[in-house]
Every structure is written in structure tokens, then in C-alpha cells.
Coordinates of C-alpha atoms and ligand atoms in Angstrom, one line a residue:
X1 CA 9.3 160.5 -50.8
X2 CA 9.4 163.9 -49.1
X3 CA 12.4 166.2 -48.1
X4 CA 11.7 166.7 -44.3
X5 CA 13.1 169.2 -41.8
X6 CA 13.2 167.5 -38.3
X7 CA 14.1 169.9 -35.3
X8 CA 14.8 168.3 -31.7
X9 CA 16.4 165.0 -31.8
X10 CA 16.1 164.1 -28.0
X11 CA 14.6 161.1 -26.5
X12 CA 11.2 161.1 -28.7
X13 CA 12.6 163.1 -31.7
X14 CA 15.5 160.7 -32.1
X15 CA 13.1 157.8 -32.7
X16 CA 10.6 159.6 -34.8
X17 CA 13.3 161.1 -37.4
X18 CA 14.8 157.7 -37.5
X19 CA 11.5 156.4 -38.6
X20 CA 10.7 159.0 -41.3
X21 CA 14.3 158.2 -42.8
X22 CA 13.7 154.4 -42.5
X23 CA 10.5 155.0 -44.5
X24 CA 12.5 156.7 -47.1
X25 CA 12.1 160.3 -46.6
X26 CA 15.1 162.7 -47.0
X27 CA 15.5 163.8 -43.2
X28 CA 17.4 167.0 -42.7
X29 CA 17.9 167.1 -38.9
X30 CA 18.9 169.8 -36.5
X31 CA 19.5 169.9 -32.8
X32 CA 21.7 171.9 -30.4
X33 CA 23.2 168.8 -29.0
X34 CA 25.9 167.4 -31.0
X35 CA 25.3 163.9 -29.2
X36 CA 21.8 164.0 -30.7
X37 CA 22.8 164.8 -34.3
X38 CA 25.3 162.1 -34.1
X39 CA 22.6 159.6 -33.2
X40 CA 20.3 160.8 -35.8
X41 CA 23.1 160.5 -38.7
X42 CA 23.6 157.0 -37.4
X43 CA 20.0 156.3 -38.1
X44 CA 19.8 157.6 -41.6
X45 CA 19.1 161.4 -41.0
X46 CA 21.4 164.2 -42.9
X47 CA 22.8 166.5 -40.0
X48 CA 22.3 170.2 -40.9
X49 CA 24.7 172.7 -40.0
X50 CA 22.0 175.2 -38.9
X51 CA 18.1 175.4 -38.6
X52 CA 18.0 177.4 -42.0
X53 CA 20.1 174.5 -43.4
X54 CA 17.7 172.1 -42.2
X55 CA 14.7 174.1 -43.7
X56 CA 15.7 174.8 -47.1
X57 CA 13.7 173.5 -49.8
X58 CA 11.6 170.8 -47.6
X59 CA 8.0 169.7 -48.0
X60 CA 7.5 168.9 -44.2
X61 CA 8.7 170.4 -40.9
X62 CA 8.6 168.3 -37.6
X63 CA 9.6 169.9 -34.5
X64 CA 9.9 167.9 -31.0
X65 CA 11.1 170.3 -28.3
X66 CA 11.0 170.7 -24.7
X67 CA 8.3 173.4 -23.9
X68 CA 6.4 176.3 -25.5
X69 CA 9.2 178.9 -25.3
X70 CA 11.5 176.6 -27.2
X71 CA 8.8 175.9 -29.8
X72 CA 8.0 179.8 -30.1
X73 CA 11.7 180.6 -30.6
X74 CA 12.5 178.2 -33.3
X75 CA 9.4 179.1 -35.1
X76 CA 10.0 182.9 -35.0
X77 CA 13.9 182.6 -35.6
X78 CA 14.0 179.9 -38.1
X79 CA 10.9 178.0 -39.4
X80 CA 8.9 181.0 -40.6
X81 CA 12.0 182.6 -42.1
X82 CA 13.6 179.8 -43.7
X83 CA 11.0 176.8 -44.6
X84 CA 8.9 177.3 -48.1
X85 CA 5.7 178.6 -47.4
X86 CA 4.4 175.0 -49.3
X87 CA 5.6 173.1 -46.5
X88 CA 3.4 171.6 -43.9
X89 CA 4.5 172.3 -40.4
X90 CA 3.9 170.0 -37.6
X91 CA 4.8 170.8 -34.0
X92 CA 4.7 167.2 -32.2
X93 CA 6.2 168.8 -28.6
X94 CA 3.8 169.2 -25.8
X95 CA 3.2 172.5 -24.9
X96 CA 1.0 175.0 -23.5
X97 CA -2.5 175.7 -25.4
X98 CA -1.9 179.4 -25.5
X99 CA 1.6 179.2 -27.2
X100 CA 0.2 176.3 -29.7
X101 CA -2.6 178.7 -30.9
X102 CA -0.2 181.9 -30.7
X103 CA 2.4 180.3 -32.9
X104 CA -0.3 178.7 -35.5
X105 CA -1.7 182.2 -35.6
X106 CA 1.7 183.6 -36.6
X107 CA 2.3 180.7 -39.1
X108 CA -1.0 181.3 -40.7
X109 CA -0.5 184.9 -40.9
X110 CA 2.5 184.3 -42.8
X111 CA 1.1 182.0 -45.3
X112 CA 2.0 178.5 -43.9
X113 CA -0.3 175.6 -42.9
X114 CA 0.6 174.4 -39.4
X115 CA -0.8 171.7 -37.1
X116 CA 0.1 171.0 -33.4
X117 CA 0.1 167.3 -33.1
X118 CA 1.4 166.1 -29.7
X119 CA 1.7 162.5 -28.9
X120 CA 0.9 159.9 -26.6
X121 CA 3.2 157.0 -26.0
X122 CA 6.8 157.4 -24.7
X123 CA 10.3 156.6 -26.0
X124 CA 9.4 153.0 -27.0
X125 CA 6.5 154.0 -29.1
X126 CA 8.7 156.8 -30.5
X127 CA 11.3 154.2 -31.5
X128 CA 8.6 151.7 -32.7
X129 CA 6.6 154.1 -34.8
X130 CA 3.5 153.1 -32.7
X131 CA 2.5 156.7 -31.2
X132 CA -0.8 158.2 -31.1
X133 CA -1.1 161.7 -32.4
X134 CA -4.0 164.3 -31.4
X135 CA -3.8 166.8 -34.2
X136 CA -5.0 170.3 -33.9
X137 CA -5.5 172.5 -37.3
X138 CA -7.6 172.9 -40.3
X139 CA -9.0 169.9 -42.4
X140 CA -6.1 170.8 -45.1
X141 CA -3.3 171.0 -42.4
X142 CA -4.5 167.6 -41.1
X143 CA -5.0 165.8 -44.6
X144 CA -1.1 167.2 -45.5
X145 CA 0.0 166.1 -42.1
X146 CA -1.3 162.7 -42.0
X147 CA 1.1 161.0 -44.3
X148 CA 4.0 161.9 -42.1
X149 CA 2.4 161.1 -38.8
X150 CA 1.3 157.7 -40.0
X151 CA 4.8 156.8 -40.3
X152 CA 5.5 157.7 -36.7
X153 CA 2.4 156.3 -35.2
X154 CA -0.3 153.9 -35.3
X155 CA -3.3 156.2 -34.3
X156 CA -3.7 159.9 -35.6
X157 CA -7.1 161.7 -34.6
X158 CA -8.1 164.9 -35.8
X159 CA -9.0 166.7 -32.6
X160 CA -10.1 170.2 -33.8
X161 CA -8.6 173.6 -34.7
X162 CA -5.4 175.0 -33.7
X163 CA -4.5 174.0 -30.3
X164 CA -6.8 171.2 -30.0
X165 CA -4.3 168.8 -30.5
X166 CA -2.6 170.2 -27.1
X167 CA -5.9 170.5 -25.3
X168 CA -6.9 166.8 -25.7
X169 CA -3.0 165.9 -24.5
X170 CA -3.5 167.7 -21.4
X171 CA -6.8 166.7 -20.6
X172 CA -5.7 163.1 -21.2
X173 CA -2.8 163.3 -19.0
X174 CA -4.4 165.2 -16.3
X175 CA -7.0 162.4 -16.1
X176 CA -4.0 159.9 -16.2
X177 CA -2.3 161.6 -13.5
X178 CA -5.5 161.7 -11.2
X179 CA -6.3 158.3 -11.8
X180 CA -2.9 156.9 -10.8
X181 CA -2.9 158.9 -7.9
X182 CA -6.5 157.4 -6.8
X183 CA -5.2 153.8 -7.8
X184 CA -2.0 154.1 -5.6
X185 CA -4.3 155.3 -2.6
X186 CA -6.7 152.4 -3.3
X187 CA -3.9 149.7 -3.1
X188 CA -2.3 151.1 0.0
X189 CA -5.7 151.2 1.9
X190 CA -6.5 147.6 0.7
X191 CA -3.1 146.7 2.0
X192 CA -3.5 148.2 5.5
X193 CA -7.2 146.7 5.5
X194 CA -5.6 143.3 5.1
X195 CA -6.4 142.6 1.6
X196 CA -3.9 140.6 -0.7
X197 CA -2.9 142.8 -3.5
X198 CA -3.6 140.5 -6.1
X199 CA -7.0 139.6 -5.0
X200 CA -7.8 143.1 -4.8
X201 CA -6.6 143.5 -8.4
X202 CA -8.7 140.6 -9.8
X203 CA -11.8 142.0 -8.2
X204 CA -11.2 145.8 -8.9
X205 CA -10.0 145.3 -12.5
X206 CA -13.4 143.4 -13.3
X207 CA -15.5 145.8 -11.0
X208 CA -16.1 149.6 -11.7
X209 CA -12.9 150.8 -9.9
X210 CA -11.3 149.5 -13.3
X211 CA -8.9 151.9 -15.3
X212 CA -5.8 151.9 -17.6
X213 CA -3.8 153.1 -14.5
X214 CA -4.8 149.7 -12.8
X215 CA -5.1 147.1 -15.5
X216 CA -2.3 148.4 -18.1
X217 CA 0.1 150.3 -15.6
X218 CA -0.7 148.9 -12.2
X219 CA 1.6 150.6 -9.8
X220 CA 2.1 147.3 -7.3
X221 CA 5.3 145.3 -8.4
X222 CA 4.1 141.6 -9.3
X223 CA 0.6 142.3 -9.6
X224 CA -1.1 143.1 -13.0
X225 CA 0.7 142.9 -16.3
X226 CA 4.5 143.8 -16.6
X227 CA 4.9 147.6 -15.6
X228 CA 7.5 150.0 -14.6
X229 CA 6.7 148.7 -10.9
X230 CA 8.5 145.5 -11.8
X231 CA 11.6 147.2 -12.5
X232 CA 11.7 149.5 -9.5
X233 CA 9.9 152.1 -11.4
X234 CA 12.7 152.8 -13.7
X235 CA 11.9 153.6 -17.6
X236 CA 8.3 154.3 -18.2
X237 CA 7.0 158.2 -18.1
X238 CA 8.8 160.1 -15.6
X239 CA 7.4 161.9 -12.8
X240 CA 8.9 164.9 -14.2
X241 CA 7.1 164.9 -17.4
X242 CA 3.7 164.2 -15.9
X243 CA 4.3 167.2 -13.4
X244 CA 4.9 169.1 -16.6
X245 CA 1.8 168.1 -18.2
X246 CA -0.2 168.5 -14.9
X247 CA 1.2 172.0 -14.7
X248 CA 0.0 172.8 -18.4
X249 CA -3.5 171.3 -17.5
X250 CA -3.7 173.5 -14.5
X251 CA -2.3 176.4 -16.6
X252 CA -5.0 175.8 -19.2
X253 CA -8.0 175.3 -16.4
X254 CA -7.1 178.7 -15.0
X255 CA -7.0 180.4 -18.4
X256 CA -10.8 179.1 -19.1
X257 CA -11.9 179.3 -15.4
X258 CA -12.4 175.4 -15.2
X259 CA -12.7 173.8 -12.0
X260 CA -10.6 170.9 -11.6
X261 CA -10.1 170.0 -7.9
X262 CA -8.9 166.3 -8.6
X263 CA -6.1 167.4 -11.1
X264 CA -5.2 170.1 -8.6
X265 CA -4.7 167.7 -5.6
X266 CA -2.7 165.3 -8.1
X267 CA -0.4 167.9 -9.5
X268 CA 0.3 168.7 -5.6
X269 CA 1.2 165.0 -5.0
X270 CA 3.4 164.6 -7.8
X271 CA 5.1 168.0 -7.2
X272 CA 5.7 166.6 -3.6
X273 CA 7.0 163.2 -4.8
X274 CA 9.4 165.0 -7.3
X275 CA 10.7 167.5 -4.5
X276 CA 11.6 164.3 -2.4
X277 CA 13.7 162.7 -5.2
X278 CA 11.0 161.0 -7.3
X279 CA 11.3 163.2 -10.5
X280 CA 13.2 160.6 -12.5
X281 CA 11.1 157.6 -11.3
X282 CA 8.2 156.6 -13.2
X283 CA 5.0 158.5 -12.1
X284 CA 3.5 155.3 -10.7
X285 CA 6.3 155.1 -8.1
X286 CA 4.0 157.8 -6.1
X287 CA 2.5 154.9 -4.4
X288 CA 5.8 154.5 -2.3
X289 CA 5.1 158.3 -1.1
X290 CA 1.4 157.6 -0.4
X291 CA 2.4 154.3 1.4
X292 CA 4.2 155.8 4.7
X293 CA 6.4 152.5 5.0
X294 CA 8.5 154.1 2.0
X295 CA 11.3 156.3 4.2
X296 CA 13.5 158.3 1.6
X297 CA 14.6 161.5 3.0
X298 CA 13.6 164.8 1.5
X299 CA 16.3 166.2 -1.2
X300 CA 18.3 169.0 0.7
X301 CA 16.7 172.2 0.3
X302 CA 13.3 170.7 -1.1
X303 CA 11.7 169.6 2.3
X304 CA 8.0 170.0 2.6
Ligands
LIG401 P1 14.6 165.7 -24.8 O1 14.9 166.9 -23.8 O2 15.1 164.5 -24.7 O3 14.4 166.3 -26.2 C1 14.4 167.7 -26.7 C2 15.5 167.9 -27.6 O4 15.4 169.4 -28.4 C3 16.7 168.2 -27.1 O5 17.8 167.1 -27.7 C4 17.6 169.4 -27.1 O6 18.7 169.5 -27.6 C5 16.4 169.9 -28.3 N1 16.4 171.3 -28.4 C6 16.0 172.4 -27.3 N2 16.1 173.5 -27.9 C7 16.5 173.4 -29.3 C8 16.7 174.5 -30.5 N3 16.3 175.9 -30.1 N4 16.8 174.0 -31.4 C9 17.3 172.8 -31.6 N5 16.9 171.7 -30.8 C10 16.7 172.1 -29.4 O7 12.7 165.4 -24.7 P2 11.7 164.3 -25.1 O8 11.8 163.5 -24.0 O9 12.3 164.0 -26.6 O10 10.4 165.1 -25.3 C11 10.2 166.1 -26.3 C12 8.7 166.6 -26.2 O11 7.8 165.6 -26.0 C13 8.5 167.2 -25.0 O12 7.7 168.2 -25.2 C14 7.6 166.2 -24.0 O13 6.8 166.8 -23.1 C15 7.0 165.4 -25.1 N6 6.8 164.1 -24.7 C16 7.7 163.5 -24.3 C17 7.4 161.8 -23.8 C18 8.4 161.0 -23.1 O14 8.1 159.9 -22.8 N7 9.8 161.4 -23.3 C19 6.2 161.2 -24.1 C20 5.2 162.2 -24.7 C21 5.6 163.3 -24.9

């Protein structure tokens, strides 16, 4: 079992660090939030007084931070200064591809092996240790990271070189965002055309319109398997997080000149829904905005 530094113990990182500790690793945990530190300590992690304290003498480092700027800062001010060069560095945050490549380049130049390893699956999967990891880095980096990622997830896939994990993650989530928007539209149109929504589901889930957004995450309450729609769109994957990923995808598309009209339309829809008060709701609640029978007043100052 290894000594591991874990930085970023929020909604996702808290459960992931706990699973490493449960598997017998010695997890030295750091977060700016004292509440997050207390929760991690209660789940078997050792709270560290500073990032440097967490990083001393470790064999592996995991970061699970909000965005690219946090990752770059933590790497430049702590990880690359205080971790042993032999440690495998794993950034599991969802960040922009450009920052992922830059930080990996800086880590490599300083003599470290680093992978980007963003995840698919939400808080429940982080707690249960059933995440899917998409890994970018060398074969050597992937081999060193895999035993740790296996503890926190059920599927670990080597996507390619540095940045490839982030690229796979945002392409997947752009696709998810667009198929959910299209699925919401189809249900609204079906209803307005007088179709019974369960009947439409039964047909479309077995026909060519089928997608994960329909059969595993149906946006209509009472139709299909149990989803956030059945809990008034609470829990699940917040619109704010989907919007973050859509923006990362748009940024990446622009950087390489890719034409992504469906992704662009979907991003605008989630932005409008977030501005109208939907940011905290599951992203499938978009159906309520698409269906004009949903009348929630725009948040003050955010009217579009
Ligand atoms: P979160 O905001 O709950 O947690 C982030 C944690 O990082 C916070 O506890 C914060 O205090 C800590 N932090 C920020 N800056 C820090 C610093 N300099 N040093 C130490 N700690 C610092 O976010 P989350 O939901 O856990 O998401 C983490 C990452 O995972 C994000 O990139 C997110 O996009 C991605 N993700 C989230 C989900 C989800 O469902 N929540 C799913 C997949 C991927």
C-alpha cells in the first residue's frame, strides 16, 4: 500500500480519497475548506496542515479541483516543488485541454510523470468507487496510475497522450449535452402532437432515435427508468457543471477550428436555462424551459 497525497476534497474528491483510504492507502489530504478536511478525516484520511505537508514522501498525487486555473496554481506552487520526482501525478479534475497539456509539459520538464485522468460519473459514482477514468499520458504514466485509478473507478481507459483524457471527456459531454437537448425537444413536440409520452418512449427507445439521454436518463418524470426527472430534477448532474463542460468543448473547438454547430446551440440553451434559475437543477430539467408551459421568472439582472 502506498502513501498518497490527495488535494481537493469536494463533492467528488471527498469520496475518491475515502476509497483510496478504504483500500489501505495512507492518504494525506489537503483542501482549503476545513469542513472538507473534517469529512475526509472522518473517512480515514490524514489531514495535512499544508499542501507541502501532504506531498512529502508520497508515491502518488491526486488532484480533484474545480478548474484549470486551480490545477495550474496547485501544481506550480506545491506539487512540482514538494512531491518526490518518483511520484505518479494524476489530475482528475475536468479542465481545459490547453492547461492540461501545459501543466503536463511543466511536470515532464521538472522530471515528473503525470497523467490527466478526468472522470465520468457523478458524486454517487465517486462515493461508490465506480467512476470511469479517461487517461492522457505516456504508456509508463498510464501503467503507474492504473492501480490507483482502479481503486476509485470501474473503468480506466488510456485515451492517448497528455491532454487526451480531457479531450475525450469534453467530446463525450458535448455529445451528451446535445443529445439531451434534442431528447427534450422530441418529447415536447411529441406531447404537442398528442402522443402519449410513455408510448413515444417505448417506440423511440427501440428505434433509431434511441440514445443514453433517452433510455438511461429520460428527462420526463414517470417515463423510462428512475432518473432525476422523478425527483423534480434534484441531484444528478447540475446544469452549471454541464454548462462548464460545454464551454470547455466550445473553447477547445475554437482552438483547433472544429465546426460544432449542435454543441454551440446546446451550450446557448444551457446558458439560458442557468440564467433563468436552472443552474442547480439536473441538466435534464432543460425540458422545462423548452416546454413553454414552464413559467419561472428570469433571475433579476439575468433576463435574456
Ligand atoms: P467541488 O467544488 O465540490 O470541490 C472542489 C474542491 O477543491 C473544494 O473543496 C475546494 O475547497 C477545493 N480547492 C479549490 N482550490 C483549492 C486549492 N488551491 N487547494 C486545495 N483545495 C482547493 O467540485 P467537485 O464537484 O468535487 O468537482 C471537482 C472536479 O470534478 C471539477 O473539475 C468538476 O468539473 C469535475 N467533475 C464533477 C462531477 C460532479 O458531478 N460533481 C462529475 C464529473 C467531474
